[in-house]
Coordinates of C-alpha atoms in Angstrom, one line a residue:
Chain R
M1 CA -63.8 73.1 44.9
Y2 CA -60.4 71.3 44.8
K3 CA -57.2 73.0 45.9
K4 CA -53.6 72.2 45.3
L5 CA -50.7 72.4 47.8
L6 CA -47.1 72.0 46.7
K7 CA -45.1 69.6 48.9
D8 CA -42.5 72.3 49.3
D9 CA -45.2 74.4 51.1
L10 CA -46.2 71.6 53.5
E11 CA -44.1 73.0 56.3
N12 CA -45.8 76.4 56.0
F13 CA -49.1 74.8 55.8
I14 CA -48.5 72.9 59.1
F15 CA -47.5 76.3 60.6
I16 CA -51.0 77.5 59.7
L17 CA -52.6 74.4 61.1
K18 CA -51.1 75.1 64.4
K19 CA -53.4 78.0 64.8
F20 CA -56.3 75.6 64.8
G21 CA -54.9 73.2 67.5
V22 CA -52.0 71.1 68.5
V23 CA -50.9 69.2 65.4
H24 CA -50.6 65.4 65.8
A25 CA -49.3 63.3 63.0
P26 CA -47.8 59.9 62.1
V27 CA -44.3 59.7 63.4
R28 CA -41.9 56.8 63.8
E29 CA -38.9 56.9 66.1
A30 CA -36.1 54.5 65.5
G31 CA -37.1 50.9 66.4
R32 CA -40.7 51.9 67.1
V33 CA -44.0 51.6 65.3
Y34 CA -45.8 54.5 63.6
E35 CA -47.9 56.4 66.0
F36 CA -49.9 59.6 66.1
T37 CA -48.0 62.0 68.3
E38 CA -47.6 65.7 68.7
L39 CA -45.7 67.0 65.7
T40 CA -43.0 69.0 67.4
D41 CA -40.9 69.3 64.3
S42 CA -42.3 68.9 60.8
K43 CA -39.1 67.1 59.7
I44 CA -40.2 64.0 61.7
L45 CA -43.5 63.9 59.9
Q46 CA -44.0 60.6 57.9
L47 CA -47.1 61.1 55.7
N48 CA -46.2 58.1 53.6
Y49 CA -46.6 55.7 56.5
T50 CA -48.3 52.3 56.2
R51 CA -50.4 52.2 59.4
T52 CA -50.1 53.3 63.0
M53 CA -50.3 50.4 65.5
I54 CA -52.9 52.3 67.6
P55 CA -55.6 53.9 65.4
P56 CA -56.5 57.5 65.7
K57 CA -59.7 56.6 67.7
K58 CA -57.3 56.9 70.7
F59 CA -57.9 60.7 70.5
F60 CA -61.6 60.4 71.0
L61 CA -62.1 57.2 73.0
K62 CA -59.0 57.3 75.1
P63 CA -57.1 54.0 75.8
K64 CA -57.5 54.9 79.5
E65 CA -58.9 58.0 81.1
Q66 CA -60.4 59.4 84.2
L67 CA -64.1 60.1 83.8
Y68 CA -65.2 61.6 87.1
I69 CA -63.9 62.7 90.4
L70 CA -66.2 61.0 92.9
N71 CA -67.2 62.6 96.1
R72 CA -69.7 61.0 98.5
R73 CA -70.8 64.4 99.8
E74 CA -70.6 66.6 96.7
G75 CA -71.5 64.1 94.0
F76 CA -69.3 63.6 91.0
K77 CA -67.5 66.0 88.7
E78 CA -66.8 65.1 85.1
I79 CA -63.3 65.5 83.8
V80 CA -63.7 66.8 80.2
D81 CA -60.7 67.4 78.0
D82 CA -61.5 70.2 75.6
S83 CA -58.1 70.7 74.1
K84 CA -58.0 71.6 70.4
I85 CA -56.2 69.1 68.2
V86 CA -55.4 68.8 64.5
L87 CA -54.9 65.3 63.3
L88 CA -52.8 65.4 60.2
G89 CA -52.4 62.4 57.9
V90 CA -55.4 60.2 58.7
H91 CA -56.0 57.4 56.2
A92 CA -59.4 56.8 54.6
C93 CA -59.9 53.5 56.5
D94 CA -59.4 55.2 59.8
I95 CA -61.7 58.1 58.9
N96 CA -64.4 55.6 57.9
A97 CA -63.9 53.8 61.2
L98 CA -64.4 57.1 63.1
N99 CA -67.6 57.7 61.1
L100 CA -68.8 54.3 62.4
L101 CA -67.8 55.2 66.0
D102 CA -69.7 58.6 65.6
R103 CA -72.9 56.7 65.0
I104 CA -72.5 54.9 68.3
Y105 CA -70.9 57.5 70.5
I106 CA -72.7 60.5 69.2
D107 CA -76.0 59.3 67.6
Q108 CA -77.0 56.2 69.5
F109 CA -75.5 56.5 73.0
P110 CA -74.2 60.1 73.2
D111 CA -70.9 60.1 75.1
R112 CA -69.9 63.6 76.3
Y113 CA -66.2 62.7 76.3
Y114 CA -66.1 61.4 72.8
K115 CA -68.4 64.1 71.4
T116 CA -66.4 67.0 72.9
R117 CA -63.2 65.7 71.6
R118 CA -64.6 64.9 68.1
E119 CA -65.9 68.5 68.0
N120 CA -62.6 69.9 69.1
T121 CA -60.5 68.0 66.6
I122 CA -59.8 68.8 63.0
I123 CA -59.1 65.8 60.8
I124 CA -56.9 66.1 57.7
G125 CA -56.9 62.9 55.7
V126 CA -54.1 61.8 53.4
S127 CA -54.1 59.3 50.6
C128 CA -52.1 56.1 51.0
K129 CA -50.7 53.1 49.2
P130 CA -51.7 49.6 50.3
D131 CA -49.4 47.0 51.6
E132 CA -50.0 43.2 51.6
Y133 CA -52.3 43.5 54.6
C134 CA -54.6 46.2 53.4
F135 CA -58.0 45.1 52.1
C136 CA -60.1 48.3 52.5
T137 CA -61.4 48.1 48.9
S138 CA -63.2 44.9 49.9
T139 CA -64.8 46.5 52.9
N140 CA -65.8 49.6 50.9
S141 CA -63.7 51.9 53.1
S142 CA -60.8 52.8 50.8
Y143 CA -62.1 56.3 50.1
A144 CA -63.4 58.8 52.6
L145 CA -66.5 60.7 51.5
E146 CA -67.2 62.4 54.9
G147 CA -65.8 62.5 58.4
F148 CA -62.9 64.8 57.6
D149 CA -62.2 68.5 57.4
L150 CA -59.6 68.3 54.6
F151 CA -58.3 65.4 52.6
M152 CA -55.0 65.5 50.8
H153 CA -54.4 63.3 47.8
E154 CA -50.7 63.0 46.8
I155 CA -49.9 63.6 43.1
D156 CA -46.2 64.0 42.1
D157 CA -44.9 67.1 43.8
S158 CA -48.1 68.2 45.4
Y159 CA -51.4 67.4 47.1
I160 CA -54.9 67.8 45.7
I161 CA -57.0 68.9 48.6
R162 CA -60.7 68.1 49.1
I163 CA -62.7 70.2 51.5
G164 CA -65.0 68.2 53.8
S165 CA -66.4 70.8 56.3
L166 CA -66.8 74.4 57.2
K167 CA -63.7 74.2 59.4
G168 CA -61.8 72.8 56.5
F169 CA -62.9 75.7 54.4
Q170 CA -61.7 78.1 57.1
I171 CA -58.3 76.5 57.0
V172 CA -58.3 76.9 53.3
C173 CA -59.1 80.6 53.6
E174 CA -56.3 81.0 56.2
S175 CA -53.9 79.3 53.8
E176 CA -54.9 81.3 50.7
N177 CA -51.3 82.2 49.9
L178 CA -50.2 78.5 49.9
L179 CA -53.1 77.0 48.0
A180 CA -53.9 77.2 44.3
E181 CA -57.1 76.1 42.4
A182 CA -56.5 72.6 41.1
S183 CA -56.3 72.8 37.3
S184 CA -58.0 70.4 34.9
N185 CA -54.6 68.8 34.5
D186 CA -54.3 68.4 38.3
I187 CA -57.7 66.7 38.4
K188 CA -56.6 64.4 35.6
E189 CA -53.5 63.5 37.7
F190 CA -55.7 63.0 40.8
K191 CA -58.0 60.6 38.9
R192 CA -55.0 58.7 37.5
A193 CA -53.3 58.4 41.0
E194 CA -56.6 57.1 42.4
A195 CA -56.9 54.5 39.6
E196 CA -53.3 53.5 40.0
R197 CA -53.8 53.1 43.8
L198 CA -56.7 50.7 43.3
K199 CA -54.6 48.5 41.1
E200 CA -52.0 48.1 43.9
F201 CA -54.3 46.2 46.2
T202 CA -53.3 42.6 46.3
L203 CA -55.5 41.4 49.1
H204 CA -59.2 40.9 48.5
L205 CA -62.0 39.4 50.6
N206 CA -65.4 38.6 49.2
V207 CA -67.8 39.9 51.8
N208 CA -71.0 39.1 49.9
G209 CA -73.3 37.3 52.2
I210 CA -70.5 36.8 54.7
Q211 CA -72.9 37.3 57.6
D212 CA -74.9 34.3 56.6
I213 CA -71.8 32.3 55.8
L214 CA -70.4 32.9 59.3
D215 CA -73.7 32.3 60.9
A216 CA -73.9 28.9 59.3
S217 CA -70.3 28.0 60.1
Y218 CA -70.3 27.9 63.8
D219 CA -69.1 24.3 63.7
H220 CA -66.3 25.0 61.1
P221 CA -63.0 23.4 62.3
V222 CA -61.2 26.7 61.6
W223 CA -62.4 28.2 64.9
Q224 CA -60.9 25.6 67.1
E225 CA -57.7 25.4 65.0
N226 CA -57.2 29.2 65.6
A227 CA -58.4 29.1 69.2
D228 CA -55.6 26.6 69.8
I229 CA -53.0 29.0 68.7
C230 CA -54.7 32.2 70.0
F231 CA -53.5 33.7 73.2
G232 CA -56.7 35.5 73.9
C233 CA -54.5 38.5 74.6
G234 CA -56.9 41.1 73.1
S235 CA -54.3 42.7 70.8
C236 CA -56.6 42.4 67.8
N237 CA -59.3 44.4 69.5
L238 CA -57.0 46.9 71.0
V239 CA -55.5 47.9 67.7
C240 CA -58.8 47.8 65.8
P241 CA -60.1 51.2 64.7
T242 CA -63.8 50.1 65.0
C243 CA -63.7 48.1 68.3
R244 CA -65.4 50.3 70.9
C245 CA -66.0 48.3 74.0
Y246 CA -64.7 49.7 77.3
D247 CA -64.6 48.8 80.9
T248 CA -64.9 51.1 83.9
A249 CA -63.8 50.9 87.5
D250 CA -63.8 53.1 90.6
F251 CA -60.7 53.7 92.6
L252 CA -61.3 55.1 96.1
N253 CA -58.9 57.3 98.0
L254 CA -57.8 56.6 101.6
D255 CA -60.6 58.6 103.0
L256 CA -63.1 56.2 101.4
K257 CA -65.2 59.3 100.5
T258 CA -63.5 60.5 97.4
G259 CA -62.1 58.7 94.4
V260 CA -62.0 58.5 90.7
R261 CA -63.9 56.6 88.0
V262 CA -61.7 55.4 85.2
R263 CA -62.4 53.6 81.9
R264 CA -60.1 51.7 79.6
W265 CA -60.5 50.0 76.3
D266 CA -61.8 46.5 76.7
S267 CA -61.6 43.4 74.5
C268 CA -64.1 40.7 73.7
M269 CA -61.2 38.2 73.6
L270 CA -60.6 38.7 77.3
K271 CA -62.3 36.3 79.8
Q272 CA -64.0 39.0 81.9
H273 CA -65.7 40.6 78.9
G274 CA -68.5 38.1 79.1
L275 CA -68.6 37.9 82.8
V276 CA -71.9 39.2 84.3
A277 CA -73.4 39.6 87.8
G278 CA -73.7 36.3 89.6
G279 CA -70.5 35.0 88.0
L280 CA -72.1 33.8 84.7
N281 CA -69.8 34.1 81.7
F282 CA -71.7 34.0 78.5
R283 CA -68.6 33.4 76.4
P284 CA -66.5 31.2 78.7
T285 CA -64.1 29.7 76.1
R286 CA -61.6 31.1 73.8
V287 CA -63.1 29.5 70.7
E288 CA -66.5 31.2 71.5
R289 CA -64.8 34.5 71.9
L290 CA -62.8 34.1 68.6
Y291 CA -66.0 33.1 66.7
N292 CA -67.8 36.1 68.2
R293 CA -65.0 38.5 67.2
F294 CA -65.0 37.5 63.6
N295 CA -68.8 37.6 63.5
C296 CA -68.9 41.1 65.1
K297 CA -66.3 42.5 62.6
M298 CA -68.2 41.1 59.6
S299 CA -71.7 42.2 60.9
L300 CA -73.3 45.3 59.8
S301 CA -73.6 48.5 61.7
E302 CA -76.4 50.2 59.8
D303 CA -75.2 49.7 56.2
S304 CA -71.4 49.3 56.8
L305 CA -69.3 46.5 58.0
N306 CA -67.7 46.7 61.4
C307 CA -64.3 46.2 59.7
V308 CA -62.6 48.8 57.5
G309 CA -59.9 46.5 56.1
C310 CA -56.9 48.2 57.8
G311 CA -55.1 45.0 58.4
R312 CA -54.0 45.8 62.0
C313 CA -55.4 42.7 63.7
T314 CA -53.3 40.5 61.4
V315 CA -50.1 42.6 61.6
Y316 CA -50.2 42.9 65.4
C317 CA -51.3 39.4 66.3
P318 CA -48.5 37.8 68.3
A319 CA -49.9 34.4 67.3
D320 CA -49.9 35.3 63.6
I321 CA -53.6 34.7 63.1
N322 CA -54.5 36.0 59.7
F323 CA -57.9 37.6 59.7
V324 CA -58.6 37.5 56.0
E325 CA -57.2 34.0 55.7
V326 CA -59.5 32.7 58.4
L327 CA -62.5 34.2 56.7
K328 CA -61.5 32.8 53.4
Q329 CA -61.2 29.4 54.9
V330 CA -64.7 29.6 56.3
G331 CA -66.1 30.9 53.1
E332 CA -64.4 28.4 50.8
D333 CA -64.6 25.0 52.5
Chain E
M11 CA -61.7 63.2 110.7
K12 CA -62.1 61.1 113.8
E13 CA -60.6 57.6 113.5
P14 CA -63.0 54.8 114.3
A15 CA -62.6 53.3 117.7
S16 CA -60.0 50.5 117.6
E17 CA -62.6 47.8 118.2
N18 CA -64.3 48.7 115.0
K19 CA -61.1 48.5 112.9
P20 CA -60.6 45.3 110.9
K21 CA -57.9 43.1 112.6
I22 CA -55.3 42.1 110.1
G23 CA -52.1 40.0 110.1
V24 CA -49.3 39.7 107.5
F25 CA -47.6 36.4 107.5
S26 CA -44.7 34.8 105.7
L27 CA -44.1 31.2 104.5
T28 CA -41.2 30.3 102.2
G29 CA -40.1 33.3 100.2
C30 CA -37.9 36.3 100.3
A31 CA -40.3 38.5 102.3
G32 CA -40.3 40.9 99.3
D33 CA -44.1 41.2 99.4
Q34 CA -44.1 42.4 103.0
L35 CA -41.4 44.8 102.0
M36 CA -43.6 46.2 99.2
I37 CA -46.3 46.9 101.7
L38 CA -43.8 48.9 103.8
N39 CA -42.7 50.6 100.6
L40 CA -46.1 52.4 100.5
E41 CA -44.2 55.0 102.4
D42 CA -46.3 58.1 101.5
T43 CA -49.6 56.6 102.6
L44 CA -48.4 53.8 105.0
I45 CA -49.1 55.4 108.3
E46 CA -52.5 56.6 107.3
L47 CA -53.4 53.4 105.6
L48 CA -52.4 51.1 108.3
S49 CA -54.0 53.3 111.0
K50 CA -57.3 52.1 109.5
F51 CA -56.5 48.6 110.6
E52 CA -55.5 46.9 113.8
I53 CA -52.3 45.1 113.0
K54 CA -52.0 41.9 115.0
S55 CA -49.0 40.4 113.3
F56 CA -46.5 41.8 110.7
Q57 CA -43.2 40.3 111.2
E58 CA -41.2 42.5 108.8
A59 CA -42.6 45.7 110.5
S60 CA -42.6 44.8 114.1
S61 CA -41.7 42.0 116.6
Y62 CA -45.1 42.6 118.2
S63 CA -47.5 39.7 117.6
E64 CA -50.8 38.7 119.0
N65 CA -52.4 35.4 118.4
I66 CA -56.1 36.2 118.0
R67 CA -58.9 35.8 115.5
L68 CA -58.3 38.0 112.4
D69 CA -60.6 39.6 109.9
I70 CA -58.1 39.5 107.1
A71 CA -54.8 37.5 106.9
F72 CA -52.3 38.3 104.2
V73 CA -49.9 35.5 103.4
E74 CA -46.8 35.6 101.3
G75 CA -44.5 32.7 100.5
S76 CA -45.1 29.2 99.2
V77 CA -45.8 26.1 101.1
S78 CA -42.4 24.4 100.9
T79 CA -42.2 22.5 104.2
E80 CA -44.5 20.7 106.6
H81 CA -43.9 23.6 108.9
D82 CA -45.2 26.0 106.4
L83 CA -48.3 23.9 105.9
E84 CA -49.0 23.7 109.7
K85 CA -48.6 27.5 110.0
L86 CA -50.9 28.1 107.0
K87 CA -53.7 25.9 108.3
E88 CA -53.5 27.7 111.6
I89 CA -53.7 31.1 109.9
R90 CA -56.7 29.9 107.8
D91 CA -58.5 28.7 110.8
K92 CA -58.3 32.0 112.7
S93 CA -59.0 34.3 109.7
S94 CA -62.2 35.3 108.1
L95 CA -60.6 36.3 104.8
L96 CA -57.3 35.0 103.5
V97 CA -55.4 36.9 100.8
A98 CA -52.4 35.4 99.0
I99 CA -49.9 38.1 98.3
G100 CA -47.2 37.5 95.7
D101 CA -46.4 34.7 93.3
C102 CA -45.0 32.4 95.9
A103 CA -48.3 32.3 97.7
V104 CA -50.4 32.3 94.5
N105 CA -48.5 29.7 92.6
G106 CA -45.2 28.7 94.2
C107 CA -43.1 31.0 92.0
V108 CA -39.4 30.3 91.4
Q109 CA -39.2 27.6 94.1
A110 CA -41.4 25.5 91.9
M111 CA -39.4 25.8 88.7
R112 CA -38.0 22.2 89.0
N113 CA -41.2 20.6 90.2
S114 CA -42.0 17.4 88.3
Q115 CA -38.4 17.4 87.1
T116 CA -36.4 16.5 90.2
S117 CA -37.4 14.8 93.4
I118 CA -37.0 16.2 96.9
A119 CA -34.4 13.5 97.6
E120 CA -32.3 14.6 94.6
R121 CA -32.5 18.2 95.7
M122 CA -31.4 17.3 99.2
L123 CA -28.5 15.4 97.9
D124 CA -27.5 18.2 95.6
V125 CA -27.7 20.9 98.2
Y126 CA -27.1 19.2 101.5
G127 CA -25.3 16.0 100.5
V128 CA -27.9 13.8 102.1
E129 CA -31.0 12.1 100.7
D130 CA -32.9 12.3 103.9
N131 CA -35.7 14.9 104.0
I132 CA -34.4 16.4 107.2
Y133 CA -36.2 19.7 106.8
R134 CA -39.5 18.0 106.0
A135 CA -39.6 19.7 102.7
L136 CA -42.5 19.5 100.3
E137 CA -42.6 20.2 96.6
P138 CA -43.2 24.0 96.7
K139 CA -46.8 25.0 96.0
G140 CA -49.1 28.0 96.3
I141 CA -51.3 28.2 99.4
G142 CA -54.4 27.6 97.3
E143 CA -53.3 24.0 96.9
Y144 CA -54.0 23.4 100.6
V145 CA -56.5 25.9 101.9
R146 CA -59.3 28.1 100.6
V147 CA -58.0 31.4 99.4
D148 CA -60.3 34.4 99.0
F149 CA -58.2 36.7 96.9
E150 CA -54.9 36.5 95.2
I151 CA -52.5 39.4 94.4
P152 CA -49.9 38.2 91.9
G153 CA -46.4 39.6 91.4
C154 CA -42.8 38.9 92.2
P155 CA -43.0 41.1 94.2
V156 CA -46.6 42.5 94.3
E157 CA -47.2 46.0 93.0
K158 CA -47.6 48.3 95.9
E159 CA -50.4 50.2 94.2
E160 CA -52.3 46.9 94.0
V161 CA -51.8 46.2 97.7
F162 CA -53.0 49.7 98.4
N163 CA -56.1 49.3 96.2
T164 CA -56.8 45.9 97.7
L165 CA -56.7 47.2 101.3
I166 CA -59.0 50.1 100.3
S167 CA -61.4 47.8 98.5
L168 CA -61.6 45.4 101.4
L169 CA -62.0 48.3 103.8
N170 CA -64.9 49.5 101.7
G171 CA -66.4 46.0 101.5
D172 CA -65.6 45.5 97.8
P173 CA -63.8 42.6 96.2
P174 CA -60.4 43.8 95.1
L175 CA -59.9 44.4 91.4
I176 CA -57.0 42.3 90.1
P177 CA -56.4 42.1 86.3
D178 CA -57.3 38.8 84.7
Y179 CA -55.9 39.8 81.3
P180 CA -52.4 39.7 79.9
V181 CA -49.6 42.2 79.7
C182 CA -50.4 42.7 75.9
V183 CA -53.4 44.7 77.0
E184 CA -51.2 47.2 78.9
C185 CA -48.7 47.4 76.0
K186 CA -51.5 48.3 73.6
L187 CA -53.1 50.8 76.0
N188 CA -49.8 52.5 76.4
G189 CA -48.9 52.2 72.7
Y190 CA -45.7 50.2 73.4
P191 CA -44.4 48.4 70.2
C192 CA -44.8 44.6 70.5
V193 CA -41.3 43.2 71.3
I194 CA -42.2 39.8 69.9
I195 CA -43.5 41.1 66.5
E196 CA -41.1 44.0 66.0
E197 CA -37.9 42.5 67.5
G198 CA -38.5 38.8 67.8
K199 CA -37.8 38.9 71.6
P200 CA -39.0 35.9 73.7
C201 CA -41.7 37.9 75.5
L202 CA -44.1 36.0 77.8
G203 CA -46.5 39.0 77.9
P204 CA -49.3 37.2 76.0
I205 CA -49.9 34.7 78.8
I206 CA -48.8 36.7 81.9
T207 CA -51.2 38.6 84.2
A208 CA -51.2 42.3 83.7
G209 CA -51.0 44.9 86.5
C210 CA -47.4 46.0 86.1
D211 CA -48.5 48.5 83.4
A212 CA -46.1 46.6 81.1
R213 CA -43.1 47.8 82.9
C214 CA -40.5 45.7 81.0
P215 CA -41.9 46.2 77.5
S216 CA -42.0 50.0 78.2
L217 CA -38.2 49.8 78.4
G218 CA -38.0 47.6 75.2
L219 CA -37.5 44.5 77.3
D220 CA -39.4 41.2 77.0
C221 CA -41.7 40.1 79.8
V222 CA -40.1 37.3 81.9
G223 CA -43.4 36.4 83.4
C224 CA -42.9 37.6 87.0
R225 CA -46.6 38.1 87.6
G226 CA -47.4 34.5 86.6
P227 CA -49.8 33.2 84.0
I228 CA -53.5 34.0 84.1
K229 CA -55.4 31.1 85.8
G230 CA -57.7 29.2 83.5
E231 CA -56.7 31.3 80.6
T232 CA -53.1 30.7 79.7
N233 CA -52.3 29.1 76.4
A234 CA -48.8 27.9 77.1
K235 CA -48.7 25.8 73.9
A236 CA -49.3 28.9 71.8
E237 CA -46.4 30.6 73.6
L238 CA -44.2 27.7 72.9
E239 CA -45.3 27.7 69.2
A240 CA -44.9 31.5 68.8
L241 CA -41.3 31.5 70.2
R242 CA -40.3 28.3 68.3
K243 CA -41.3 30.1 65.1
R244 CA -38.9 32.9 66.1
G245 CA -36.1 30.4 66.4
Y246 CA -35.8 29.8 70.1
P247 CA -35.0 26.2 71.1
D248 CA -37.6 24.3 73.2
K249 CA -35.3 23.9 76.2
Y250 CA -34.9 27.7 76.4
I251 CA -38.6 28.4 76.1
I252 CA -39.6 25.7 78.6
N253 CA -37.1 26.9 81.1
R254 CA -38.3 30.4 80.6
L255 CA -41.9 29.4 81.1
R256 CA -41.1 27.3 84.1
F257 CA -39.1 30.0 85.8
F258 CA -42.1 31.7 87.5
A259 CA -44.8 29.2 86.6
G260 CA -43.5 25.6 87.2
N261 CA -46.8 24.7 89.0
F262 CA -49.0 25.9 86.2
P263 CA -50.8 22.8 84.8
D264 CA -50.1 23.7 81.1
I265 CA -46.5 24.6 81.9
R266 CA -45.8 21.8 84.4
I267 CA -46.3 19.2 81.7
L268 CA -43.7 20.9 79.5
G269 CA -40.3 19.4 80.2
E270 CA -41.8 17.0 82.8
R271 CA -39.6 14.0 83.4
K272 CA -41.4 10.8 82.6
N273 CA -39.8 8.8 85.5
S274 CA -39.4 11.1 88.5
K275 CA -37.3 8.6 90.3
G276 CA -34.9 8.1 87.4
E277 CA -31.3 9.1 86.9
K278 CA -30.1 12.4 88.0

């Protein structure tokens, strides 16, 4: 079942979405990067954005958050945020990245905070056009098959809408007056738009056997060359939609009896990431950390890469290290 | 709750070498919690707070300021000898801070001549350095000045018997956690954030300003050459970048060698 929404009706559609939760969408204020923020006015919505600096994983695994209130006498109390949110305008790469995080934070190591927020959030995808940093076709993440409630594909003056969940279906029912059945001509347009989009990708990376290639290239000079210009600042990890390491710390109050446990995103490019009890660091140098990061991104999590080809690590690297370029150098020489 | 008897409270002292006393002031700026916080300690010396001072053995000594004179050095050694734990507070004590910006570029004699008109080292001045150059330091709280929250958390941690948690990652991390746009990438500003110790919650980038490096580089981690390269690429002249790097971090090995004068006794 494919539906069609006229762009002219988008504002009304957003009005309906608000019944399901607080709508957050890509917005860019003057001089700033695109970011998912609360959509207070649909006029500021920018559905044709390139990429947000911080991926939508920030809604599920928060950049920094309080986990528990600690109390020596009464034990600890979890702080669970169960607010209802609608994320409008999530790209396919980011949805595929969330599917990957789901396997870890819901299936493998259930995390109550992540799971609660995932269950309370409606995800509405939107189709996109690649820029020179996008390579999601190479990582098999340019199209979302699951992990969303609705997915909107732009064609001319409207969107073709795919339904991905029961909640998505409920939204469709609520928006009956705004949505039409997609006609066979609309479907033809949808197919054409998708084929056109694929042709627009200019960046490609051959990931065939890349795990072995990297494994066998520990000594490749490219690692040291890039470690020499790398700050080890962690920006690449912190903007990555699939990076999922975090660090926790306890902060006590003055009474030394109560306090709070916090966690924040961590980065394997930072020195303390490899620091373990006793003072041993299993990745003491920047070159080891850099090599590890590239390996991690190109390794498999079940059957998908730990990279969705969004291009953020290259775009937001202050040292201008080009992720795809480094991998090509390793693969080709 | 009953306060512990005074003999059970850790005895602490707050001391100052060469600096602006801004770190002592930041402790006093903990206004909301100050009385309750300090009542958990027995304060034996805290010049900026009280003229009272008692010269006895301490559990924890907090030292701000750099070692810039022989007198500083003597005072520091005495503090070290009588204290179980020594905590450096502020960039001056950690790394020499702004006093060190011309280290390895001009000699003490030249500085004397410039400022006092005589070459003789009448004040027994030393090239300004952090206290760790001379004595063992147990913990360091960076900052110019220190963040009062960090002082608070350090005192609480020590009281609880934990090592204090001081960031050993750069300001970039805090920009990303807060979603602040990168002022280097988006605006080509000469931000030092990639090599500077976090803990300020990226205060300057939050206002769209570039980091000037007031918390100092991360020890053992800083890639000063990469910073030089990144800013060169954005059109900044070497002299500007090197001066900027040296401003708070002249003693940092990677930065000290930038702009170092080959012959330190050469022309002025």
